[in-house]
Amino acid sequence: MTRWIAIGLTIIFIGNGLFMLAAPYPWYLTIPGVIQTGPFNDHFVRDVGATYLACGVGTLLGALDLRRHAGAVAVAATFQGAHALIHLITPFCGGGPPWPLLARDVPGVFLPTVLTIWLAVVAFRPVKES
């Protein structure tokens, strides 16, 4: 099961990263809620796209051999966790109720983050001797 989760995360992260790198403005217009975060910044979108691509490489390595590449998975989990914290905190800094924004981010931000962190925890879990 961990391998399939890692493969699914790889597809999401590499797909999103390539979309951000190849077509930053269409990405900005397409992803729900992004336009509300501020004006379009081509360089910033591409920087984050490169980070998503790196996360995808980390989870791909985890899919190939989770224990051997635990560090790469942990790096992906670190970015995803920090990214999710920003999404968690930011709505509370503005006006209006934060709950609709947080609910919108569940499938695209919070769920992949929880799964990536879970994958990293599993990767570092000690092997039980029998």
Short mmCIF file of N, CA and C in Angstrom, two decimals:
data_model
loop_
_atom_site.label_atom_id
_atom_site.label_comp_id
_atom_site.label_asym_id
_atom_site.label_seq_id
_atom_site.Cartn_x
_atom_site.Cartn_y
_atom_site.Cartn_z
N MET A 1 0.81 -1.20 0.00
CA MET A 1 0.00 0.00 0.00
C MET A 1 0.86 1.26 0.00
N THR A 2 1.98 1.24 0.75
CA THR A 2 2.83 2.43 0.78
C THR A 2 3.36 2.77 -0.60
N ARG A 3 3.67 1.74 -1.37
CA ARG A 3 4.19 1.98 -2.73
C ARG A 3 3.16 2.71 -3.58
N TRP A 4 1.88 2.29 -3.50
CA TRP A 4 0.83 2.93 -4.30
C TRP A 4 0.58 4.36 -3.86
N ILE A 5 0.66 4.60 -2.57
CA ILE A 5 0.51 5.97 -2.07
C ILE A 5 1.67 6.83 -2.57
N ALA A 6 2.89 6.29 -2.51
CA ALA A 6 4.05 7.03 -3.01
C ALA A 6 3.92 7.31 -4.50
N ILE A 7 3.42 6.34 -5.26
CA ILE A 7 3.24 6.54 -6.71
C ILE A 7 2.18 7.61 -6.96
N GLY A 8 1.07 7.56 -6.22
CA GLY A 8 0.03 8.58 -6.37
C GLY A 8 0.54 9.97 -6.05
N LEU A 9 1.30 10.10 -4.96
CA LEU A 9 1.88 11.40 -4.60
C LEU A 9 2.87 11.86 -5.67
N THR A 10 3.63 10.94 -6.20
CA THR A 10 4.59 11.28 -7.26
C THR A 10 3.87 11.87 -8.46
N ILE A 11 2.79 11.25 -8.86
CA ILE A 11 2.01 11.75 -10.01
C ILE A 11 1.48 13.15 -9.72
N ILE A 12 0.94 13.34 -8.53
CA ILE A 12 0.40 14.66 -8.15
C ILE A 12 1.50 15.71 -8.13
N PHE A 13 2.61 15.41 -7.44
CA PHE A 13 3.67 16.40 -7.27
C PHE A 13 4.38 16.72 -8.58
N ILE A 14 4.73 15.69 -9.34
CA ILE A 14 5.42 15.94 -10.61
C ILE A 14 4.47 16.61 -11.60
N GLY A 15 3.22 16.16 -11.63
CA GLY A 15 2.25 16.79 -12.53
C GLY A 15 2.06 18.26 -12.21
N ASN A 16 1.87 18.58 -10.94
CA ASN A 16 1.69 19.97 -10.54
C ASN A 16 2.95 20.78 -10.81
N GLY A 17 4.11 20.21 -10.48
CA GLY A 17 5.36 20.91 -10.71
C GLY A 17 5.60 21.21 -12.17
N LEU A 18 5.35 20.24 -13.04
CA LEU A 18 5.54 20.46 -14.48
C LEU A 18 4.55 21.50 -15.01
N PHE A 19 3.32 21.45 -14.53
CA PHE A 19 2.30 22.43 -14.93
C PHE A 19 2.77 23.84 -14.53
N MET A 20 3.26 23.97 -13.30
CA MET A 20 3.72 25.28 -12.81
C MET A 20 4.93 25.78 -13.60
N LEU A 21 5.84 24.87 -13.94
CA LEU A 21 7.04 25.27 -14.68
C LEU A 21 6.73 25.59 -16.15
N ALA A 22 5.89 24.79 -16.76
CA ALA A 22 5.62 24.94 -18.19
C ALA A 22 4.60 26.02 -18.51
N ALA A 23 3.63 26.21 -17.63
CA ALA A 23 2.53 27.14 -17.91
C ALA A 23 2.13 27.87 -16.62
N PRO A 24 3.01 28.71 -16.10
CA PRO A 24 2.72 29.33 -14.80
C PRO A 24 1.44 30.18 -14.77
N TYR A 25 1.18 30.95 -15.82
CA TYR A 25 -0.01 31.79 -15.78
C TYR A 25 -1.30 30.97 -15.90
N PRO A 26 -1.38 29.99 -16.82
CA PRO A 26 -2.57 29.14 -16.82
C PRO A 26 -2.74 28.38 -15.49
N TRP A 27 -1.63 27.96 -14.87
CA TRP A 27 -1.72 27.31 -13.56
C TRP A 27 -2.35 28.27 -12.56
N TYR A 28 -1.86 29.51 -12.54
CA TYR A 28 -2.37 30.55 -11.63
C TYR A 28 -3.87 30.76 -11.82
N LEU A 29 -4.33 30.73 -13.05
CA LEU A 29 -5.76 30.95 -13.33
C LEU A 29 -6.61 29.71 -13.06
N THR A 30 -6.01 28.52 -13.13
CA THR A 30 -6.75 27.27 -13.06
C THR A 30 -6.97 26.75 -11.65
N ILE A 31 -5.98 26.87 -10.79
CA ILE A 31 -6.06 26.27 -9.45
C ILE A 31 -6.96 27.12 -8.56
N PRO A 32 -8.02 26.52 -8.00
CA PRO A 32 -8.98 27.29 -7.19
C PRO A 32 -8.30 28.00 -6.01
N GLY A 33 -8.61 29.28 -5.88
CA GLY A 33 -8.13 30.05 -4.75
C GLY A 33 -6.80 30.73 -4.94
N VAL A 34 -6.01 30.31 -5.92
CA VAL A 34 -4.67 30.89 -6.09
C VAL A 34 -4.76 32.38 -6.43
N ILE A 35 -5.70 32.73 -7.27
CA ILE A 35 -5.84 34.12 -7.70
C ILE A 35 -6.11 35.06 -6.51
N GLN A 36 -6.73 34.52 -5.44
CA GLN A 36 -7.02 35.34 -4.26
C GLN A 36 -5.79 35.57 -3.38
N THR A 37 -4.68 34.89 -3.68
CA THR A 37 -3.49 35.03 -2.85
C THR A 37 -2.65 36.24 -3.22
N GLY A 38 -2.96 36.88 -4.33
CA GLY A 38 -2.20 38.06 -4.74
C GLY A 38 -1.95 38.04 -6.23
N PRO A 39 -1.26 39.08 -6.71
CA PRO A 39 -1.01 39.17 -8.15
C PRO A 39 -0.08 38.06 -8.65
N PHE A 40 -0.22 37.76 -9.92
CA PHE A 40 0.59 36.72 -10.55
C PHE A 40 2.06 37.11 -10.52
N ASN A 41 2.90 36.13 -10.17
CA ASN A 41 4.35 36.32 -10.18
C ASN A 41 4.96 35.09 -10.84
N ASP A 42 5.38 35.24 -12.08
CA ASP A 42 5.90 34.14 -12.88
C ASP A 42 7.07 33.44 -12.18
N HIS A 43 8.01 34.20 -11.68
CA HIS A 43 9.19 33.63 -11.03
C HIS A 43 8.80 32.82 -9.79
N PHE A 44 7.90 33.35 -8.99
CA PHE A 44 7.48 32.66 -7.77
C PHE A 44 6.77 31.34 -8.10
N VAL A 45 5.87 31.37 -9.07
CA VAL A 45 5.15 30.15 -9.45
C VAL A 45 6.15 29.10 -9.94
N ARG A 46 7.12 29.49 -10.74
CA ARG A 46 8.12 28.54 -11.23
C ARG A 46 9.00 28.01 -10.09
N ASP A 47 9.36 28.88 -9.13
CA ASP A 47 10.14 28.41 -7.97
C ASP A 47 9.39 27.33 -7.21
N VAL A 48 8.12 27.57 -6.94
CA VAL A 48 7.31 26.58 -6.22
C VAL A 48 7.12 25.33 -7.08
N GLY A 49 6.99 25.52 -8.38
CA GLY A 49 6.90 24.37 -9.29
C GLY A 49 8.14 23.49 -9.22
N ALA A 50 9.30 24.12 -9.15
CA ALA A 50 10.55 23.36 -9.02
C ALA A 50 10.56 22.58 -7.70
N THR A 51 10.01 23.18 -6.66
CA THR A 51 9.94 22.49 -5.36
C THR A 51 8.99 21.30 -5.43
N TYR A 52 7.86 21.47 -6.09
CA TYR A 52 6.94 20.34 -6.27
C TYR A 52 7.61 19.22 -7.08
N LEU A 53 8.36 19.60 -8.08
CA LEU A 53 9.08 18.60 -8.87
C LEU A 53 10.05 17.83 -7.99
N ALA A 54 10.78 18.53 -7.13
CA ALA A 54 11.70 17.87 -6.20
C ALA A 54 10.95 16.95 -5.24
N CYS A 55 9.79 17.38 -4.76
CA CYS A 55 8.97 16.51 -3.90
C CYS A 55 8.57 15.25 -4.64
N GLY A 56 8.24 15.40 -5.92
CA GLY A 56 7.87 14.24 -6.73
C GLY A 56 9.03 13.27 -6.90
N VAL A 57 10.23 13.80 -7.05
CA VAL A 57 11.40 12.92 -7.14
C VAL A 57 11.59 12.18 -5.82
N GLY A 58 11.41 12.89 -4.69
CA GLY A 58 11.52 12.24 -3.38
C GLY A 58 10.53 11.12 -3.19
N THR A 59 9.28 11.35 -3.56
CA THR A 59 8.28 10.29 -3.39
C THR A 59 8.47 9.18 -4.42
N LEU A 60 8.99 9.52 -5.61
CA LEU A 60 9.30 8.48 -6.59
C LEU A 60 10.40 7.55 -6.05
N LEU A 61 11.43 8.13 -5.48
CA LEU A 61 12.48 7.31 -4.87
C LEU A 61 11.90 6.46 -3.74
N GLY A 62 10.99 7.04 -2.97
CA GLY A 62 10.32 6.28 -1.92
C GLY A 62 9.50 5.13 -2.48
N ALA A 63 8.88 5.33 -3.62
CA ALA A 63 8.11 4.25 -4.25
C ALA A 63 9.03 3.11 -4.70
N LEU A 64 10.23 3.45 -5.11
CA LEU A 64 11.18 2.44 -5.56
C LEU A 64 11.75 1.64 -4.40
N ASP A 65 12.12 2.33 -3.30
CA ASP A 65 12.67 1.67 -2.12
C ASP A 65 12.53 2.62 -0.94
N LEU A 66 11.44 2.46 -0.21
CA LEU A 66 11.06 3.43 0.82
C LEU A 66 12.13 3.58 1.90
N ARG A 67 12.64 2.48 2.42
CA ARG A 67 13.63 2.56 3.51
C ARG A 67 14.96 3.15 3.03
N ARG A 68 15.38 2.75 1.86
CA ARG A 68 16.65 3.24 1.33
C ARG A 68 16.61 4.74 1.05
N HIS A 69 15.45 5.25 0.65
CA HIS A 69 15.32 6.66 0.28
C HIS A 69 14.47 7.42 1.29
N ALA A 70 14.51 7.01 2.54
CA ALA A 70 13.72 7.67 3.59
C ALA A 70 14.05 9.16 3.69
N GLY A 71 15.30 9.52 3.51
CA GLY A 71 15.69 10.93 3.59
C GLY A 71 15.04 11.77 2.51
N ALA A 72 14.97 11.24 1.30
CA ALA A 72 14.33 11.97 0.20
C ALA A 72 12.84 12.16 0.47
N VAL A 73 12.21 11.15 1.03
CA VAL A 73 10.79 11.26 1.38
C VAL A 73 10.61 12.28 2.51
N ALA A 74 11.55 12.29 3.46
CA ALA A 74 11.47 13.26 4.56
C ALA A 74 11.61 14.69 4.06
N VAL A 75 12.44 14.91 3.07
CA VAL A 75 12.57 16.25 2.49
C VAL A 75 11.25 16.67 1.83
N ALA A 76 10.64 15.76 1.09
CA ALA A 76 9.34 16.06 0.48
C ALA A 76 8.30 16.36 1.57
N ALA A 77 8.32 15.58 2.64
CA ALA A 77 7.38 15.80 3.75
C ALA A 77 7.63 17.13 4.44
N THR A 78 8.88 17.55 4.51
CA THR A 78 9.21 18.83 5.14
C THR A 78 8.61 19.99 4.36
N PHE A 79 8.80 19.99 3.03
CA PHE A 79 8.19 21.06 2.23
C PHE A 79 6.67 21.01 2.34
N GLN A 80 6.11 19.82 2.17
CA GLN A 80 4.66 19.71 2.20
C GLN A 80 4.10 20.17 3.55
N GLY A 81 4.78 19.80 4.64
CA GLY A 81 4.33 20.22 5.96
C GLY A 81 4.40 21.73 6.15
N ALA A 82 5.50 22.34 5.72
CA ALA A 82 5.63 23.80 5.82
C ALA A 82 4.59 24.49 4.95
N HIS A 83 4.39 23.97 3.77
CA HIS A 83 3.39 24.52 2.85
C HIS A 83 1.99 24.45 3.47
N ALA A 84 1.66 23.31 4.07
CA ALA A 84 0.34 23.15 4.71
C ALA A 84 0.20 24.10 5.90
N LEU A 85 1.26 24.30 6.66
CA LEU A 85 1.19 25.23 7.79
C LEU A 85 0.90 26.66 7.32
N ILE A 86 1.52 27.04 6.21
CA ILE A 86 1.24 28.37 5.64
C ILE A 86 -0.23 28.46 5.25
N HIS A 87 -0.75 27.41 4.63
CA HIS A 87 -2.17 27.42 4.25
C HIS A 87 -3.07 27.40 5.47
N LEU A 88 -2.62 26.81 6.54
CA LEU A 88 -3.41 26.74 7.77
C LEU A 88 -3.44 28.08 8.49
N ILE A 89 -2.31 28.77 8.51
CA ILE A 89 -2.19 30.02 9.26
C ILE A 89 -2.73 31.22 8.49
N THR A 90 -2.44 31.30 7.20
CA THR A 90 -2.77 32.48 6.40
C THR A 90 -4.24 32.90 6.46
N PRO A 91 -5.21 31.99 6.37
CA PRO A 91 -6.61 32.44 6.40
C PRO A 91 -6.99 33.16 7.70
N PHE A 92 -6.30 32.87 8.79
CA PHE A 92 -6.61 33.51 10.06
C PHE A 92 -6.03 34.93 10.16
N CYS A 93 -5.21 35.31 9.18
CA CYS A 93 -4.56 36.63 9.20
C CYS A 93 -5.38 37.69 8.48
N GLY A 94 -6.37 37.29 7.72
CA GLY A 94 -7.16 38.24 6.94
C GLY A 94 -8.55 38.41 7.52
N GLY A 95 -9.38 39.10 6.79
CA GLY A 95 -10.76 39.29 7.21
C GLY A 95 -11.64 38.15 6.73
N GLY A 96 -12.72 37.96 7.41
CA GLY A 96 -13.67 36.94 7.00
C GLY A 96 -13.37 35.59 7.61
N PRO A 97 -14.34 34.68 7.52
CA PRO A 97 -14.16 33.36 8.12
C PRO A 97 -13.16 32.51 7.34
N PRO A 98 -12.26 31.83 8.03
CA PRO A 98 -11.23 31.05 7.34
C PRO A 98 -11.69 29.68 6.87
N TRP A 99 -12.81 29.18 7.39
CA TRP A 99 -13.20 27.79 7.14
C TRP A 99 -13.42 27.45 5.67
N PRO A 100 -14.05 28.32 4.87
CA PRO A 100 -14.19 27.95 3.45
C PRO A 100 -12.83 27.79 2.76
N LEU A 101 -11.86 28.63 3.13
CA LEU A 101 -10.54 28.53 2.52
C LEU A 101 -9.85 27.24 2.94
N LEU A 102 -9.95 26.91 4.20
CA LEU A 102 -9.31 25.69 4.69
C LEU A 102 -9.95 24.45 4.07
N ALA A 103 -11.27 24.46 3.93
CA ALA A 103 -11.97 23.32 3.33
C ALA A 103 -11.55 23.15 1.86
N ARG A 104 -11.37 24.26 1.15
CA ARG A 104 -10.95 24.22 -0.25
C ARG A 104 -9.57 23.57 -0.38
N ASP A 105 -8.72 23.74 0.64
CA ASP A 105 -7.34 23.24 0.58
C ASP A 105 -7.19 21.78 1.01
N VAL A 106 -8.26 21.15 1.49
CA VAL A 106 -8.15 19.77 1.97
C VAL A 106 -7.63 18.83 0.88
N PRO A 107 -8.24 18.77 -0.31
CA PRO A 107 -7.78 17.77 -1.28
C PRO A 107 -6.41 18.07 -1.90
N GLY A 108 -6.10 19.32 -2.12
CA GLY A 108 -4.87 19.66 -2.83
C GLY A 108 -3.67 19.98 -1.97
N VAL A 109 -3.91 20.31 -0.70
CA VAL A 109 -2.80 20.70 0.17
C VAL A 109 -2.71 19.76 1.38
N PHE A 110 -3.78 19.69 2.16
CA PHE A 110 -3.69 18.96 3.44
C PHE A 110 -3.62 17.44 3.28
N LEU A 111 -4.41 16.86 2.39
CA LEU A 111 -4.38 15.40 2.21
C LEU A 111 -3.02 14.92 1.68
N PRO A 112 -2.47 15.54 0.61
CA PRO A 112 -1.14 15.11 0.17
C PRO A 112 -0.08 15.30 1.26
N THR A 113 -0.22 16.34 2.08
CA THR A 113 0.74 16.57 3.15
C THR A 113 0.67 15.46 4.18
N VAL A 114 -0.53 15.13 4.63
CA VAL A 114 -0.69 14.06 5.63
C VAL A 114 -0.12 12.76 5.09
N LEU A 115 -0.40 12.45 3.83
CA LEU A 115 0.10 11.20 3.24
C LEU A 115 1.62 11.20 3.10
N THR A 116 2.20 12.35 2.75
CA THR A 116 3.65 12.42 2.61
C THR A 116 4.34 12.29 3.96
N ILE A 117 3.79 12.94 4.98
CA ILE A 117 4.35 12.82 6.32
C ILE A 117 4.21 11.38 6.82
N TRP A 118 3.05 10.77 6.58
CA TRP A 118 2.85 9.37 6.97
C TRP A 118 3.88 8.48 6.29
N LEU A 119 4.12 8.71 5.00
CA LEU A 119 5.10 7.93 4.26
C LEU A 119 6.50 8.07 4.87
N ALA A 120 6.86 9.28 5.26
CA ALA A 120 8.17 9.51 5.89
C ALA A 120 8.26 8.79 7.23
N VAL A 121 7.20 8.83 8.02
CA VAL A 121 7.19 8.14 9.31
C VAL A 121 7.37 6.63 9.09
N VAL A 122 6.65 6.08 8.14
CA VAL A 122 6.77 4.65 7.84
C VAL A 122 8.20 4.32 7.37
N ALA A 123 8.78 5.20 6.58
CA ALA A 123 10.13 4.96 6.05
C ALA A 123 11.17 4.87 7.17
N PHE A 124 10.97 5.64 8.22
CA PHE A 124 11.94 5.66 9.32
C PHE A 124 11.59 4.72 10.47
N ARG A 125 10.44 4.07 10.38
CA ARG A 125 10.03 3.15 11.44
C ARG A 125 11.00 1.96 11.51
N PRO A 126 11.43 1.60 12.72
CA PRO A 126 12.35 0.47 12.82
C PRO A 126 11.73 -0.83 12.32
N VAL A 127 12.55 -1.66 11.71
CA VAL A 127 12.10 -2.96 11.23
C VAL A 127 12.03 -3.90 12.44
N LYS A 128 10.90 -4.59 12.59
CA LYS A 128 10.74 -5.52 13.70
C LYS A 128 11.47 -6.82 13.39
N GLU A 129 12.29 -7.22 14.34
CA GLU A 129 13.00 -8.50 14.23
C GLU A 129 12.09 -9.62 14.65
N SER A 130 12.15 -10.78 13.96
CA SER A 130 11.28 -11.88 14.38
C SER A 130 12.09 -12.99 15.00
#
